[in-house]
CSV table of C-alpha atoms and ligand atoms in Angstrom, one decimal:
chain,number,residue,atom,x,y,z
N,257,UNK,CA,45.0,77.3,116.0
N,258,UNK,CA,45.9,80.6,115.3
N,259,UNK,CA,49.1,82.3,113.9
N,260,UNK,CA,51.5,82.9,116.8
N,261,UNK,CA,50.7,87.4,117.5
N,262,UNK,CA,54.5,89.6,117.3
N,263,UNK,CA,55.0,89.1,121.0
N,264,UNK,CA,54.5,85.6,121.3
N,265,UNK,CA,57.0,85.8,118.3
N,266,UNK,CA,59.2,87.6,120.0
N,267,UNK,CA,59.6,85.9,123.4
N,268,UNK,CA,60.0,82.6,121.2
N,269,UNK,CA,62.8,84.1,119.8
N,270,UNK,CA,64.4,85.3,122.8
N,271,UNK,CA,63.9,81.7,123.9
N,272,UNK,CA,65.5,81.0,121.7
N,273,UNK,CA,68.6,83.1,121.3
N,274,UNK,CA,69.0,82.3,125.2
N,275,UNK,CA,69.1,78.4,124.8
N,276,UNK,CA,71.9,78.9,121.8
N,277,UNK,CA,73.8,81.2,123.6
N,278,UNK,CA,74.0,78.5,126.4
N,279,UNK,CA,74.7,75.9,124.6
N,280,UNK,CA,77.3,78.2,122.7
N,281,UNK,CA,79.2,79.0,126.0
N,282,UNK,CA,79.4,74.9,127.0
N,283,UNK,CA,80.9,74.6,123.6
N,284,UNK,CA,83.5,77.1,124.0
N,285,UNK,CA,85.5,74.8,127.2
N,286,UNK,CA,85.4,71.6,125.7
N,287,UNK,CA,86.6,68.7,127.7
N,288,UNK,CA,90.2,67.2,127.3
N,289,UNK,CA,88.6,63.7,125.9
N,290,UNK,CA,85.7,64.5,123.3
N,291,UNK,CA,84.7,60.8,123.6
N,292,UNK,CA,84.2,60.5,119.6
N,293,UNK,CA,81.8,58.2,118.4
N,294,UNK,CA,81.2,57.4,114.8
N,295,UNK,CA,77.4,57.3,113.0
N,296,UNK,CA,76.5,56.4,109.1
N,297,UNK,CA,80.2,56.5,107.8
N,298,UNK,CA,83.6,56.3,109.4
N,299,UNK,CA,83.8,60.3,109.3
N,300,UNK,CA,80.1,60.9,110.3
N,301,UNK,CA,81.9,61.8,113.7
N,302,UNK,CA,79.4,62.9,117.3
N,303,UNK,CA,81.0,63.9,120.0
N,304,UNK,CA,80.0,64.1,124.0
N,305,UNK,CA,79.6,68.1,123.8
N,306,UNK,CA,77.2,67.3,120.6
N,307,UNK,CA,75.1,65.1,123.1
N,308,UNK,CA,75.6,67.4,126.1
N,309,UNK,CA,74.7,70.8,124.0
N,310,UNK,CA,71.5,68.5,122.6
N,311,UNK,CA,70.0,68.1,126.2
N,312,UNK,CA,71.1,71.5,127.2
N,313,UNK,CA,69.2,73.1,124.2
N,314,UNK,CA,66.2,70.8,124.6
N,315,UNK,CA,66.3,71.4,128.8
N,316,UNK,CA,66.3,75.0,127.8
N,317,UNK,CA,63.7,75.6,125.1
N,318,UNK,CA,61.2,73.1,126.9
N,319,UNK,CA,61.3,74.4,130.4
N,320,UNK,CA,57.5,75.8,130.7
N,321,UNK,CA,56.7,74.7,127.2
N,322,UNK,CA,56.3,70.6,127.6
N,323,UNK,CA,53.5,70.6,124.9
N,324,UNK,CA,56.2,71.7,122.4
N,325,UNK,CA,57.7,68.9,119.9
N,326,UNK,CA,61.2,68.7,119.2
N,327,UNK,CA,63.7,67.3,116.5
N,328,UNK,CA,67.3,67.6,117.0
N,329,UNK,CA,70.1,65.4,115.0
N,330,UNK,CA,71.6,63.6,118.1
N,331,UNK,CA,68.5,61.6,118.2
N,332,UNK,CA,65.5,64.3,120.2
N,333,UNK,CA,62.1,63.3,118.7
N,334,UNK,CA,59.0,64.2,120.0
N,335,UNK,CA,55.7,65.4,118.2
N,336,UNK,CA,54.9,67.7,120.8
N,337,UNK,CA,50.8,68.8,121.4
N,338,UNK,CA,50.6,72.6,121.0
N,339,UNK,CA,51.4,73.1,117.1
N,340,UNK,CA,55.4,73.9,118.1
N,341,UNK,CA,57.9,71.8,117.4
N,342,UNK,CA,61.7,73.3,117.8
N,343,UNK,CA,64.0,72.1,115.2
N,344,UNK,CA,67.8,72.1,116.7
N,345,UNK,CA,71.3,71.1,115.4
N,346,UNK,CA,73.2,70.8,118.9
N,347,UNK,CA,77.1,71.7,116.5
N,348,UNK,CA,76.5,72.5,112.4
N,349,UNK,CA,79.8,71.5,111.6
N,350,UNK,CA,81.1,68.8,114.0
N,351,UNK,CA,84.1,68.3,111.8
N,352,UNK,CA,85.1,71.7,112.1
N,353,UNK,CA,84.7,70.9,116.3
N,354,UNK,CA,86.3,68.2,116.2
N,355,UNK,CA,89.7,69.5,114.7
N,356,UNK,CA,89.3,73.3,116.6
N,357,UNK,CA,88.9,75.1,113.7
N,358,UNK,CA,86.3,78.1,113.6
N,359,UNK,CA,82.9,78.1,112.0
N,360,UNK,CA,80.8,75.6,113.8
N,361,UNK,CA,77.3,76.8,114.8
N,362,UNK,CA,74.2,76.3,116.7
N,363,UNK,CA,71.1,75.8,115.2
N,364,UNK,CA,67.8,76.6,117.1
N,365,UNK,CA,65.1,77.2,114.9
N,366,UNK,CA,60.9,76.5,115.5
N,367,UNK,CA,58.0,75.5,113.3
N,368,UNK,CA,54.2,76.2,113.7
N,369,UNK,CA,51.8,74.2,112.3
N,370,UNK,CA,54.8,73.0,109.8
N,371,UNK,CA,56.2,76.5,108.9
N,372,UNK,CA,59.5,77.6,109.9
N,373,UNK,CA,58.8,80.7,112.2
N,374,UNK,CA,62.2,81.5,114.2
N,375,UNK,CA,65.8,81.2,113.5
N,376,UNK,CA,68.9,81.2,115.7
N,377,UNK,CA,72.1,80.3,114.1
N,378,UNK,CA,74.9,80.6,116.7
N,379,UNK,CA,78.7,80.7,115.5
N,380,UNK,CA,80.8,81.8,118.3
N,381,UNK,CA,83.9,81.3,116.8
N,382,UNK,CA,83.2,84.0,114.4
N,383,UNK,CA,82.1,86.4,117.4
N,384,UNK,CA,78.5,86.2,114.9
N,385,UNK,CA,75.0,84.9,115.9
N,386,UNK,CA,72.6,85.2,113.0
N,387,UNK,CA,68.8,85.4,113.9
N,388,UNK,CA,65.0,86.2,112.6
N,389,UNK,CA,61.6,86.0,113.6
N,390,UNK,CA,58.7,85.7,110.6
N,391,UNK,CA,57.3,89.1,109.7
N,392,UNK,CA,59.9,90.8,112.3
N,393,UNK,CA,63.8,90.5,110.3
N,394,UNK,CA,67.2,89.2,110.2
N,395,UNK,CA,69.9,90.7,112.1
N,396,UNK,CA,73.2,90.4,112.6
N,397,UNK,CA,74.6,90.4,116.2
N,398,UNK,CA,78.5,90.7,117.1
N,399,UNK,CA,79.6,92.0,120.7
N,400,UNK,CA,76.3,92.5,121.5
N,401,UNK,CA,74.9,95.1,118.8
N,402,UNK,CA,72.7,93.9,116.2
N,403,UNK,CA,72.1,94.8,112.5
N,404,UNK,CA,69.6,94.1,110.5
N,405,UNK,CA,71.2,92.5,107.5
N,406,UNK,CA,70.5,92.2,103.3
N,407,UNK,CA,71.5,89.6,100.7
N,408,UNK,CA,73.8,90.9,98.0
N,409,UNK,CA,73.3,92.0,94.3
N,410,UNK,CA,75.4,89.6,91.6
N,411,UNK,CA,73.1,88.8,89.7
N,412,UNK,CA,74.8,86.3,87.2
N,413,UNK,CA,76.4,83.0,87.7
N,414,UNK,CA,80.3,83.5,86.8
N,415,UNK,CA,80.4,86.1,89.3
N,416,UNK,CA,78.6,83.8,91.9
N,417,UNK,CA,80.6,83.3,95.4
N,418,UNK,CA,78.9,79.9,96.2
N,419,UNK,CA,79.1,78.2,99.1
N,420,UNK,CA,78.7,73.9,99.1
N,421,UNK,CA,78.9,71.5,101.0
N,422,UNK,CA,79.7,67.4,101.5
N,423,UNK,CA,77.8,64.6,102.8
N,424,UNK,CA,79.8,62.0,104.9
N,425,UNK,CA,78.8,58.6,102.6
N,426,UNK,CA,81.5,58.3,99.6
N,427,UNK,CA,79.2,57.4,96.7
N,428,UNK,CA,77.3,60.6,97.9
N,429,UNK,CA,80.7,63.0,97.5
N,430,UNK,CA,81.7,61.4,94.1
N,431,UNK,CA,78.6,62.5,92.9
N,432,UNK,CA,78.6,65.9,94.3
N,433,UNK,CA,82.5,65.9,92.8
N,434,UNK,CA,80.6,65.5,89.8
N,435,UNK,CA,78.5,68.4,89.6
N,436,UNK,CA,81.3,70.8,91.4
N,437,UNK,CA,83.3,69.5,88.5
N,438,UNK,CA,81.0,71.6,86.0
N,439,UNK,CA,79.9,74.1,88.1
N,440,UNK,CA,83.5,75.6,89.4
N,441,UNK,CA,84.7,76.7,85.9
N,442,UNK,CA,80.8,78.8,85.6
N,443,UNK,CA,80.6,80.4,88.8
N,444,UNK,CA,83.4,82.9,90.8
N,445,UNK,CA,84.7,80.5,93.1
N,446,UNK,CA,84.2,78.2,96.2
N,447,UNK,CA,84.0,78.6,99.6
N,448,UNK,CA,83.4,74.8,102.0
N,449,UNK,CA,83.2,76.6,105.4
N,450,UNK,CA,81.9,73.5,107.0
N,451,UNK,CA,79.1,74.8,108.7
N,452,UNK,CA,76.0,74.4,106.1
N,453,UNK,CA,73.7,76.7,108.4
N,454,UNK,CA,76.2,79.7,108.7
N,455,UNK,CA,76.3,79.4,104.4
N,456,UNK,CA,72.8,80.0,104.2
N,457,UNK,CA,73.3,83.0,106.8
N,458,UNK,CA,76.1,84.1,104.8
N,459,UNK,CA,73.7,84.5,101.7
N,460,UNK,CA,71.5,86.4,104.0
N,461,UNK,CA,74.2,88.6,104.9
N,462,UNK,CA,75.7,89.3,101.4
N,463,UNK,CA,78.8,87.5,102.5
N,464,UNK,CA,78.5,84.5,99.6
N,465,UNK,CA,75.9,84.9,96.4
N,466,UNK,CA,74.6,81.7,96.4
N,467,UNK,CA,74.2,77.9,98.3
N,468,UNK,CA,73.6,74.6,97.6
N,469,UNK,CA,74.2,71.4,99.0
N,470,UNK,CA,72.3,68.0,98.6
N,471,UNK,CA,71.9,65.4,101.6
N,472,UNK,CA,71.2,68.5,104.8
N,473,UNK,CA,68.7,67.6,106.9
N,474,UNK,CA,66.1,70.0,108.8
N,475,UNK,CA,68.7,70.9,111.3
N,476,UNK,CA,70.7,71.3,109.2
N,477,UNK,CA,69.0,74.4,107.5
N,478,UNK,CA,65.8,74.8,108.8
N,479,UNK,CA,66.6,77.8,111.6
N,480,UNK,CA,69.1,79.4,109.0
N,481,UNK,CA,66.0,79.5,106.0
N,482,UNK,CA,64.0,81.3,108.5
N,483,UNK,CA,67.0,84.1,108.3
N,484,UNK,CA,67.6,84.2,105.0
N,485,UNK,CA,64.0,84.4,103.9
N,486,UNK,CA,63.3,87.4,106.3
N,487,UNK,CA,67.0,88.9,105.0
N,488,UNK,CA,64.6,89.0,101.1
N,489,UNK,CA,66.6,85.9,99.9
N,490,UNK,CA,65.1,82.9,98.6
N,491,UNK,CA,65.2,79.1,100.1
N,492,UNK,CA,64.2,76.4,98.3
N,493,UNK,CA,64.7,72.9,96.6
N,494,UNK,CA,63.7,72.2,93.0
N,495,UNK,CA,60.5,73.3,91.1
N,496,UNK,CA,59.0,75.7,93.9
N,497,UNK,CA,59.6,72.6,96.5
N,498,UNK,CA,61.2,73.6,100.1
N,499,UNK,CA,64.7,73.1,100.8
N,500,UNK,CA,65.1,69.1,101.2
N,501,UNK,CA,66.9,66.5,101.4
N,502,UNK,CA,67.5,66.4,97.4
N,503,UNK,CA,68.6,69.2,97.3
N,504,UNK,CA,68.6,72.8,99.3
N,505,UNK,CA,69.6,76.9,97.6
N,506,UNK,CA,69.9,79.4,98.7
N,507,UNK,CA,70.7,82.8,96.8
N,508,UNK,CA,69.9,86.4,96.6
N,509,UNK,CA,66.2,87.2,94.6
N,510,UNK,CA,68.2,88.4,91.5
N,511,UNK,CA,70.5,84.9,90.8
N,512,UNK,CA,68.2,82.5,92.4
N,513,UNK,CA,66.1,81.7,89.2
N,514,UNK,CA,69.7,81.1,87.3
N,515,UNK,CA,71.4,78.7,89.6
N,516,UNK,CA,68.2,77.3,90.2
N,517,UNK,CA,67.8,76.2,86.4
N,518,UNK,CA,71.6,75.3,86.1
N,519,UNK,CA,71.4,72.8,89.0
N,520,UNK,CA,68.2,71.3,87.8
N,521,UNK,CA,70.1,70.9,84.2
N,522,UNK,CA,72.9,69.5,86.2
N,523,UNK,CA,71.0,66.9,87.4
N,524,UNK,CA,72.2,68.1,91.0
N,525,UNK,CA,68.8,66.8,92.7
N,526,UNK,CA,69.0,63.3,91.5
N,527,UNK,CA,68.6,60.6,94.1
N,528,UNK,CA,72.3,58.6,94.5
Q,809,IPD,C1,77.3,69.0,108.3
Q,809,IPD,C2,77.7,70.4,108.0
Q,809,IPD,C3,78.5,70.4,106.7
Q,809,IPD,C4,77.6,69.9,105.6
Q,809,IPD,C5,77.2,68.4,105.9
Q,809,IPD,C6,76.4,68.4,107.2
Q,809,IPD,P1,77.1,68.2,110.9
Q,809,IPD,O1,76.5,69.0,109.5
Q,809,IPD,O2,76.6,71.2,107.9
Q,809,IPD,O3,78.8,71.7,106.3
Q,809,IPD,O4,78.4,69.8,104.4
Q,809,IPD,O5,76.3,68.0,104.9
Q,809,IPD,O6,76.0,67.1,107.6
Q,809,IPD,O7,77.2,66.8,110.6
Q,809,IPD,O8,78.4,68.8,111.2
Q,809,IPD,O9,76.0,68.6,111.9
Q,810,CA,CA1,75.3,68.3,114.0
């Protein structure tokens, strides 16, 4: 098949951008009973509006589109036929949700053939959605103007803003612990926003140095590497691998190199 032309791009991303601004206004009125159900862990919380935003995203971004696959964390999986398959994370940042604090997000982003073509990151509670086609730029849009947006300059670790995050299992956050144990005293400081996608559009917009977080899924960061990657910063896991499972950083082009290597010496990639 061939690679998707700059207006096919384009009207994917507006699809896009539409379907998360939906699903961004449903999250705003949430209902009186949130109807909480637990997953892995005890804390691994999912919520009716994460179900409700799912099918609202999936209704949206399908609707003429049928051949298209689809993965989303509340449990959407379908190859799909036609070489698309949208990648979407119905609230980055359900904790945050839950409790009504600011900086959850949604996550729309697409693949062709495997590679991650559009972005969408959605964070309404910051007034902010973050979004990028491949080939076309990132931008910044707040009250409806948008800005095309830059990753910043620091270029060595002790003046590194880093943003991290934690997964929900407890042997998993002892050993992240760990590594944060050694790595705070190195870098600037530490920001845990909650929201793994809007830290990865936060390196995109200069507004942290550098990310890295082990256990995210695709949702988790694949529309938000599509934005930070057109913004000229780099995504990836260890040793040239894409962002994973292992492990997933983000930083500008000048410090990317040097966290890299420190986070491979830390061992912050092992399996736990
Ligand atoms: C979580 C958030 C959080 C990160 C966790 C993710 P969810 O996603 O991105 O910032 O630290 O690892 O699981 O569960 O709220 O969609
Ligand atoms: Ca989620």
């Amino acid at each position: 098949m061939t690679a998707p032309t700059a207006d096919l791009l384009n009207e994917l991303l507006t699809r896009a951008r539409d379907a998360a601004q939906a699903a961004s206004v449903l999250l705003l009125s949430p209902p009186a009973d949130l109807a909480i159900e637990t997953k892995a862990t005890p804390t691994d919380a999912v919520t009716v509006m994460d179900k409700r935003s799912e099918s609202l995203l999936v209704s949206h971004l399908l609707d003429g589109r049928e051949s298209d696959g689809v993965l989303g964390e509340e449990g959407s999986n379908r190859p799909g036929t036609s070489g698309f398959r949208w990648v979407i994370d119905p609230i980055d940042g359900t904790v945050n949700y839950l409790y009504g604090l600011p900086g959850w997000s949604v996550c729309v982003g697409l693949e062709y053939e495997g590679e991650p073509i559009v972005g969408v990151v959605s964070a309404p509670t910051y007034g902010v959605t973050y979004y990028a086609a491949r080939g076309l730029g990132a931008f910044r849009e707040t009250s409806g103007a948008s800005e095309p947006i830059s990753p910043s300059h620091v270029a060595d670790l002790p003046m590194a803003l880093t943003a991290t995050g934690f997964g929900y299992a407890s042997t998993q956050r002892a050993f992240q612990a760990e590594i944060l144990r050694t790595l705070l005293p190195e870098i600037r400081d530490i920001r845990r926003a909650g929201s793994a996608a809007v830290d990865i559009c936060w390196v995109a917009d200069g507004k942290v140095d550098a990310v890295y977080e082990k256990g995210l899924n695709p949702w988790d960061y694949l529309a938000a590497s599509v934005i930070a990657r057109e913004a000229g910063a780099v995504v990836a896991g260890l040793d040239g691998r894409g962002p994973n499972a292992d492990l997933t950083i983000a930083a500008n082009p000048v410090l990317f190199a040097k966290f890299h290597d420190r986070l491979k010496q830390l061992g912050a990639g092992k399996p736990v």
